[in-house]
CSV table of C-alpha atoms and ligand atoms in Angstrom, one decimal:
chain,number,residue,atom,x,y,z
A,558,MET,CA,-208.9,-222.9,71.1
A,559,GLN,CA,-210.4,-220.9,67.8
A,560,ILE,CA,-208.5,-219.8,65.6
A,561,VAL,CA,-210.4,-216.0,64.5
A,562,LYS,CA,-209.2,-215.1,60.8
A,563,LYS,CA,-208.2,-211.6,60.7
A,564,LYS,CA,-210.7,-209.8,58.4
A,565,PRO,CA,-209.1,-208.3,54.9
A,566,GLN,CA,-210.4,-204.6,55.5
A,567,PHE,CA,-207.9,-204.7,58.2
A,568,VAL,CA,-205.0,-205.0,55.8
A,569,TRP,CA,-206.8,-202.7,54.0
A,570,ARG,CA,-206.7,-199.8,56.2
A,571,LYS,CA,-203.3,-200.6,56.8
A,572,HIS,CA,-202.7,-199.8,53.4
A,573,VAL,CA,-204.4,-196.7,53.6
A,574,HIS,CA,-202.8,-194.8,56.9
A,575,ARG,CA,-199.2,-195.6,55.1
A,576,ASN,CA,-198.1,-192.2,53.8
A,577,PRO,CA,-197.8,-192.3,50.2
A,578,LEU,CA,-194.4,-190.0,49.5
A,579,PRO,CA,-192.7,-191.3,53.0
A,580,TRP,CA,-189.7,-188.6,52.0
A,581,PHE,CA,-191.9,-185.2,51.6
A,582,ASN,CA,-192.9,-183.2,54.3
A,583,ALA,CA,-195.7,-181.3,53.9
A,584,SER,CA,-196.3,-179.7,57.1
A,585,GLY,CA,-192.2,-179.0,56.6
A,586,ILE,CA,-193.6,-174.9,56.0
A,587,ALA,CA,-196.5,-173.3,57.5
A,588,ASP,CA,-197.4,-170.2,55.4
A,589,GLN,CA,-197.3,-172.0,52.3
A,590,GLN,CA,-199.2,-174.1,49.4
A,591,THR,CA,-197.5,-177.5,49.9
A,592,ILE,CA,-199.9,-180.3,48.3
A,593,SER,CA,-201.9,-179.5,45.1
A,594,SER,CA,-205.7,-180.3,44.9
A,595,TRP,CA,-205.1,-183.6,43.0
A,596,GLY,CA,-202.8,-184.3,45.7
A,597,ALA,CA,-199.3,-183.3,43.6
A,598,PRO,CA,-196.3,-182.2,46.3
A,599,ILE,CA,-194.7,-178.5,45.6
A,600,ILE,CA,-191.3,-178.4,46.6
A,601,TRP,CA,-190.5,-175.8,48.8
A,602,GLU,CA,-187.1,-175.7,51.2
A,603,GLY,CA,-187.8,-177.5,54.2
A,604,THR,CA,-190.6,-179.5,52.5
A,605,PHE,CA,-187.4,-182.3,52.0
A,606,ASP,CA,-184.3,-183.7,53.1
A,607,PRO,CA,-181.9,-183.3,50.7
A,608,VAL,CA,-179.4,-185.7,52.1
A,609,GLU,CA,-182.0,-188.4,51.7
A,610,ARG,CA,-183.3,-187.0,47.8
A,611,ASP,CA,-179.3,-187.4,46.5
A,612,ASP,CA,-178.8,-190.8,48.5
A,613,PHE,CA,-181.7,-191.9,46.6
A,614,TYR,CA,-180.8,-191.3,43.6
A,615,MET,CA,-177.4,-191.7,43.5
A,616,LYS,CA,-178.0,-195.6,44.9
A,617,LYS,CA,-179.9,-196.1,41.6
A,618,LYS,CA,-177.1,-194.4,39.5
A,619,THR,CA,-180.0,-191.7,37.5
A,620,VAL,CA,-178.5,-190.0,34.5
A,621,ILE,CA,-180.2,-186.9,34.6
A,622,GLY,CA,-180.5,-184.8,31.5
A,623,LEU,CA,-180.9,-181.4,30.6
A,624,THR,CA,-181.9,-179.5,27.5
A,625,VAL,CA,-181.1,-175.8,26.9
A,626,PHE,CA,-181.3,-173.8,23.5
A,627,ALA,CA,-178.7,-171.1,22.5
A,628,ILE,CA,-179.7,-169.7,19.3
A,629,GLY,CA,-178.0,-166.6,17.4
A,630,ARG,CA,-177.5,-163.7,20.0
A,631,TYR,CA,-178.3,-165.6,23.4
A,632,LEU,CA,-176.0,-168.0,22.7
A,633,ASP,CA,-172.9,-165.1,23.3
A,634,ARG,CA,-175.3,-163.4,26.5
A,635,TYR,CA,-176.4,-166.5,28.0
A,636,LEU,CA,-175.0,-169.9,28.5
A,637,ARG,CA,-171.5,-169.6,29.6
A,638,ASN,CA,-173.5,-168.2,33.1
A,639,PHE,CA,-176.0,-170.1,32.7
A,640,LEU,CA,-173.4,-173.6,31.9
A,641,GLU,CA,-170.8,-172.1,35.0
A,642,SER,CA,-174.0,-171.8,36.8
A,643,ALA,CA,-175.1,-175.1,36.5
A,644,GLU,CA,-171.7,-176.2,37.5
A,645,LYS,CA,-172.2,-174.9,40.6
A,646,HIS,CA,-175.9,-175.6,41.7
A,647,TYR,CA,-177.9,-178.2,39.1
A,648,MET,CA,-178.1,-182.0,40.4
A,649,ILE,CA,-174.5,-181.6,42.4
A,650,GLY,CA,-173.3,-185.6,43.1
A,651,HIS,CA,-175.3,-187.3,39.9
A,652,GLN,CA,-174.8,-188.3,36.1
A,653,VAL,CA,-175.8,-185.4,34.6
A,654,ILE,CA,-175.4,-184.8,30.4
A,655,TYR,CA,-175.9,-181.1,29.0
A,656,TYR,CA,-177.8,-181.4,25.8
A,657,VAL,CA,-176.9,-177.6,23.9
A,658,MET,CA,-178.6,-176.9,21.2
A,659,VAL,CA,-177.1,-174.4,18.7
A,660,ASP,CA,-177.1,-173.0,15.3
A,661,ASN,CA,-173.3,-172.1,16.1
A,662,VAL,CA,-171.0,-174.9,17.1
A,663,THR,CA,-167.5,-173.1,17.0
A,664,LYS,CA,-169.5,-170.3,19.6
A,665,VAL,CA,-169.7,-173.1,22.5
A,666,PRO,CA,-167.6,-171.9,25.9
A,667,ALA,CA,-165.4,-174.6,25.8
A,668,LEU,CA,-166.0,-175.9,30.2
A,669,GLN,CA,-164.1,-178.1,32.3
A,670,LEU,CA,-167.0,-179.8,33.8
A,671,SER,CA,-166.8,-182.0,37.1
A,672,PRO,CA,-166.4,-186.0,36.9
A,673,LYS,CA,-169.5,-187.5,36.3
A,674,ARG,CA,-170.9,-184.5,34.0
A,675,SER,CA,-170.5,-184.3,30.1
A,676,MET,CA,-172.6,-182.5,27.4
A,677,VAL,CA,-173.6,-182.9,23.6
A,678,VAL,CA,-173.7,-180.0,21.4
A,679,ILE,CA,-175.9,-180.6,19.1
A,680,GLN,CA,-176.9,-178.0,15.4
A,681,VAL,CA,-180.0,-177.0,15.0
A,682,ARG,CA,-181.7,-174.9,12.6
A,683,LYS,CA,-182.0,-171.4,13.4
A,684,TYR,CA,-185.8,-170.5,13.0
A,685,SER,CA,-186.3,-167.2,11.3
A,686,ARG,CA,-189.0,-165.6,13.4
A,687,TRP,CA,-188.3,-165.2,17.0
A,688,GLN,CA,-191.6,-167.1,17.9
A,689,ASP,CA,-190.8,-170.3,16.3
A,690,ILE,CA,-187.3,-170.4,17.8
A,691,SER,CA,-189.0,-170.7,21.2
A,692,MET,CA,-192.0,-172.8,19.9
A,693,MET,CA,-190.3,-174.9,17.8
A,694,ARG,CA,-188.1,-176.2,20.7
A,695,MET,CA,-191.0,-178.8,21.8
A,696,GLU,CA,-190.0,-180.3,17.9
A,697,GLN,CA,-186.7,-180.3,18.4
A,698,ILE,CA,-186.6,-181.7,22.1
A,699,ASN,CA,-188.8,-184.3,20.8
A,700,ASP,CA,-186.3,-185.8,17.4
A,701,LEU,CA,-183.9,-185.2,20.3
A,702,ILE,CA,-185.3,-187.7,22.8
A,703,GLN,CA,-186.6,-190.0,20.6
A,704,ASN,CA,-182.9,-190.6,18.4
A,705,ARG,CA,-180.5,-190.4,21.4
A,706,ILE,CA,-181.3,-189.0,24.9
A,707,GLN,CA,-184.3,-191.9,25.4
A,708,PHE,CA,-180.9,-194.5,25.6
A,709,GLU,CA,-179.1,-192.0,27.5
A,710,ALA,CA,-180.7,-190.4,30.3
A,711,SER,CA,-183.6,-191.4,32.6
A,712,TYR,CA,-185.4,-188.4,33.6
A,713,LEU,CA,-184.3,-184.6,32.1
A,714,PHE,CA,-185.1,-181.0,32.3
A,715,CYS,CA,-186.2,-179.0,29.6
A,716,LEU,CA,-184.5,-175.0,30.4
A,717,ASP,CA,-184.5,-171.7,28.9
A,718,VAL,CA,-180.8,-170.1,28.6
A,719,ASP,CA,-181.8,-166.5,30.1
A,720,LEU,CA,-182.2,-168.5,33.6
A,721,MET,CA,-179.1,-168.7,36.0
A,722,PHE,CA,-178.7,-171.4,39.4
A,723,VAL,CA,-178.4,-169.5,42.8
A,724,GLY,CA,-179.0,-171.9,45.1
A,725,ARG,CA,-179.4,-175.7,45.1
A,726,PHE,CA,-181.4,-177.5,42.4
A,727,GLY,CA,-181.2,-181.5,43.4
A,728,ALA,CA,-182.8,-184.8,43.1
A,729,GLU,CA,-185.7,-183.2,45.0
A,730,ALA,CA,-187.0,-181.8,41.7
A,731,LEU,CA,-187.4,-185.6,39.6
A,732,GLY,CA,-190.4,-186.9,39.6
A,733,ASN,CA,-192.6,-188.5,36.6
A,734,SER,CA,-193.9,-185.5,35.4
A,735,VAL,CA,-192.8,-182.0,36.8
A,736,ALA,CA,-193.8,-178.6,36.4
A,737,GLN,CA,-192.8,-174.8,37.4
A,738,ILE,CA,-195.1,-172.5,39.0
A,739,HIS,CA,-195.0,-169.3,36.9
A,740,ALA,CA,-193.4,-167.0,39.6
A,741,SER,CA,-195.7,-163.8,39.0
A,742,TYR,CA,-198.9,-165.8,39.1
A,743,TYR,CA,-198.4,-168.0,42.2
A,744,GLY,CA,-200.8,-167.1,44.1
A,745,THR,CA,-203.6,-164.5,41.9
A,746,PRO,CA,-206.6,-165.8,40.9
A,747,LYS,CA,-207.1,-168.3,37.9
A,748,GLN,CA,-208.8,-165.5,35.9
A,749,SER,CA,-205.8,-163.5,36.0
A,750,PHE,CA,-203.6,-166.6,34.6
A,751,SER,CA,-202.8,-165.4,30.8
A,752,TYR,CA,-203.7,-168.6,29.2
A,753,GLU,CA,-205.0,-169.0,25.2
A,754,ARG,CA,-208.2,-167.6,26.0
A,755,ARG,CA,-209.6,-167.7,22.0
A,756,PRO,CA,-211.4,-170.8,21.7
A,757,ARG,CA,-209.9,-171.1,17.9
A,758,SER,CA,-206.6,-172.3,19.3
A,759,ASP,CA,-205.6,-176.0,20.4
A,760,ALA,CA,-204.1,-174.1,23.6
A,761,TYR,CA,-207.6,-172.7,24.7
A,762,ILE,CA,-208.8,-172.7,28.3
A,763,ALA,CA,-212.0,-172.0,29.5
A,764,PRO,CA,-212.1,-168.1,32.0
A,765,TYR,CA,-213.8,-170.8,34.8
A,766,ASP,CA,-210.9,-173.4,34.4
A,767,GLY,CA,-207.2,-173.9,35.3
A,768,ASP,CA,-204.9,-175.2,38.0
A,769,PHE,CA,-202.1,-173.0,37.7
A,770,TYR,CA,-200.2,-170.3,35.7
A,771,TYR,CA,-196.9,-172.9,34.4
A,772,HIS,CA,-194.0,-171.5,33.2
A,773,ALA,CA,-192.2,-172.8,30.1
A,774,ALA,CA,-188.7,-171.8,30.6
A,775,VAL,CA,-188.7,-174.6,32.9
A,776,TYR,CA,-190.1,-178.2,32.8
A,777,GLY,CA,-189.1,-182.1,33.0
A,778,GLY,CA,-190.0,-185.6,34.7
A,779,ARG,CA,-188.9,-189.1,33.1
A,780,VAL,CA,-188.0,-188.7,29.7
A,781,GLU,CA,-190.9,-190.6,28.4
A,782,SER,CA,-193.0,-188.3,30.1
A,783,VAL,CA,-191.4,-185.5,28.7
A,784,PHE,CA,-191.4,-187.5,24.3
A,785,ASP,CA,-194.9,-187.5,25.3
A,786,LEU,CA,-195.3,-183.9,26.8
A,787,THR,CA,-193.6,-182.2,23.8
A,788,ARG,CA,-194.9,-184.3,21.0
A,789,SER,CA,-198.6,-182.8,22.3
A,790,CYS,CA,-197.5,-179.4,22.5
A,791,LEU,CA,-196.0,-179.6,19.1
A,792,ASP,CA,-199.3,-181.3,17.5
A,793,GLY,CA,-201.0,-178.6,19.1
A,794,ILE,CA,-198.7,-175.8,17.5
A,795,ILE,CA,-199.1,-177.5,14.2
A,796,ARG,CA,-202.4,-177.3,14.4
A,797,ASP,CA,-202.7,-173.4,15.1
A,798,LYS,CA,-200.2,-173.2,12.1
A,799,SER,CA,-202.8,-174.8,9.9
A,800,LYS,CA,-205.5,-172.7,11.1
A,801,ASN,CA,-203.5,-169.4,10.7
A,802,ILE,CA,-203.7,-168.8,14.4
A,803,GLU,CA,-200.9,-168.5,16.7
A,804,ALA,CA,-200.9,-169.1,20.8
A,805,ILE,CA,-201.3,-165.9,23.2
A,806,TRP,CA,-197.4,-166.8,24.8
A,807,HIS,CA,-196.4,-170.0,22.3
A,808,ASP,CA,-194.6,-172.6,23.7
A,809,GLU,CA,-196.2,-171.6,27.2
A,810,SER,CA,-199.8,-172.1,26.0
A,811,HIS,CA,-200.0,-175.3,24.6
A,812,LEU,CA,-197.6,-176.0,27.9
A,813,ASN,CA,-200.5,-175.1,30.2
A,814,ARG,CA,-202.9,-177.0,28.2
A,815,TYR,CA,-201.3,-180.0,28.2
A,816,PHE,CA,-200.6,-179.8,32.3
A,817,LEU,CA,-204.5,-179.5,32.4
A,818,ASP,CA,-205.0,-182.3,30.9
A,819,HIS,CA,-201.9,-184.3,32.3
A,820,LYS,CA,-201.9,-183.5,35.7
A,821,PRO,CA,-197.9,-182.8,36.6
A,822,THR,CA,-197.2,-185.9,39.7
A,823,LYS,CA,-194.9,-182.9,40.6
A,824,LEU,CA,-194.5,-178.8,41.1
A,825,LEU,CA,-191.7,-176.5,41.4
A,826,SER,CA,-192.3,-173.7,43.5
A,827,PRO,CA,-191.5,-170.3,42.7
A,828,GLU,CA,-188.1,-170.9,44.2
A,829,TYR,CA,-187.3,-172.5,41.3
A,830,CYS,CA,-187.4,-169.9,39.0
A,831,LEU,CA,-187.7,-166.7,40.6
A,832,ASP,CA,-189.5,-163.3,39.0
A,833,ARG,CA,-187.0,-160.4,38.2
A,834,VAL,CA,-189.1,-158.6,41.7
A,835,PRO,CA,-188.4,-161.6,44.4
A,836,ALA,CA,-192.1,-161.7,46.7
A,837,LYS,CA,-191.3,-161.4,50.2
A,838,HIS,CA,-192.4,-164.7,51.0
A,839,ILE,CA,-189.1,-166.8,49.1
A,840,ARG,CA,-187.1,-167.9,51.4
A,841,TYR,CA,-184.5,-169.5,49.4
A,842,ALA,CA,-183.6,-168.6,45.9
A,843,ARG,CA,-182.6,-171.4,43.1
A,844,MET,CA,-182.8,-170.5,39.9
A,845,LYS,CA,-183.5,-166.8,38.7
A,846,TRP,CA,-184.0,-164.9,35.3
A,847,MET,CA,-181.2,-163.1,33.7
A,848,PRO,CA,-182.0,-159.1,32.7
A,849,LYS,CA,-183.5,-159.1,29.0
A,850,GLU,CA,-181.8,-156.2,26.8
A,851,TYR,CA,-185.2,-156.9,24.5
A,852,ARG,CA,-184.0,-154.2,22.0
A,853,GLN,CA,-180.1,-155.6,21.1
A,854,LEU,CA,-181.2,-159.1,21.6
A,855,ARG,CA,-184.4,-159.4,19.6
A,856,GLU,CA,-183.4,-159.5,16.0
A,857,ASN,CA,-186.3,-159.3,14.6
B,1249,5GW,C1,-185.1,-164.2,20.6
B,1249,5GW,C2,-185.7,-162.5,20.5
B,1249,5GW,C3,-186.9,-162.9,21.3
B,1249,5GW,C4,-188.0,-164.2,21.7
B,1249,5GW,C5,-186.6,-165.4,21.6
B,1249,5GW,C6,-185.6,-165.2,21.5
B,1249,5GW,C7,-184.9,-166.3,21.2
B,1249,5GW,C8,-184.9,-167.3,22.6
B,1249,5GW,C9,-183.5,-166.7,20.7
B,1249,5GW,O1,-183.1,-165.6,19.9
B,1249,5GW,N1,-182.4,-167.6,20.7
B,1249,5GW,C10,-182.9,-168.5,21.7
B,1249,5GW,O2,-181.9,-169.9,21.6
B,1249,5GW,N2,-184.1,-168.4,22.4
B,1249,5GW,C11,-184.5,-169.6,23.1
B,1249,5GW,O3,-185.9,-169.4,23.5
B,1249,5GW,C12,-183.4,-169.3,24.7
B,1249,5GW,O4,-183.2,-170.7,25.1
B,1249,5GW,C13,-184.6,-168.5,25.3
B,1249,5GW,O5,-184.5,-168.7,26.9
B,1249,5GW,C14,-185.8,-169.3,25.1
B,1249,5GW,C15,-187.0,-168.8,25.2
B,1249,5GW,O6,-187.2,-167.2,25.0
B,1249,5GW,P1,-187.1,-166.4,26.1
B,1249,5GW,O7,-185.8,-166.3,26.9
B,1249,5GW,O8,-186.6,-164.9,25.3
B,1249,5GW,O9,-188.4,-166.0,26.2
B,1249,5GW,P2,-189.1,-165.8,27.8
B,1249,5GW,O10,-190.7,-166.0,27.7
B,1249,5GW,O11,-188.4,-166.1,28.9
B,1249,5GW,O12,-189.3,-163.8,27.2
B,1250,MN,MN1,-186.6,-167.1,28.6
């Protein structure tokens, strides 16, 4: 009897047919885009099994950080509500470390955290211009990753404080590099995106260019990726300052430039950060923006 060896090509074909993301069901919903042009999953209710995702990361005892800044009046106005809602909805069942950056540590609300969850309060300087309060978070997060977070957590989300959790924000959101699709620009043509359009700025994006308009209120990923992201954005901000130019939407403009060059590996649908006027196509609300009283909150 003659033995016929199988061609190696057979093995290769088998590999190609394997589902690259076994946990992700791209056809779980039919009326939304669920995969980006470069193959990143877009997370919507119905595209994943929450129990499976939680088990997967709980078995690994994954530690998940969250940075949030509450400076000046934002500390009085938003921080308690943000943290109380996070205790109800953010990465429930996992090990969580809140990194709360404030200009006045005595004003941080005393909360009874659930088991496996802890809080680190860090005093940071208060920049006098609000644009810098927002932009220089990139520097402060980058420093804190270097000095502390890299030793304590493997994933990190960086969020605005004027948000409130209203539904599950769980392990399905974890990924190497995670970006939030801005609810107000979801489904609009890229020419309408409010990218920085002046070529002199480091955040410049040409009119024909771009993937999505991302929301700087929510981004995250593996700690090393967030380190790289915050460093790159900070470098752009500093170069712009040296040229006496400031990008139209500050840190958000630089974040959009970064994600254009370094494609995120996971995208969060607008469910994860709803617009003030939620669109009809949104079936599940996970986070929403709090109302703003600009006149009272913006001191300068
Ligand atoms: C104050 C006035 C104008 C703009 C920002 C601030 C401000 C922002 C502040 O006084 N204190 C503060 O902690 N921040 C932090 O920067 C908060 O974490 C806030 O969520 C984040 C971004 O500023 P936002 O939320 O006012 O920006 P938008 O783009 O959501 O309106
Ligand atoms: Mn905000």
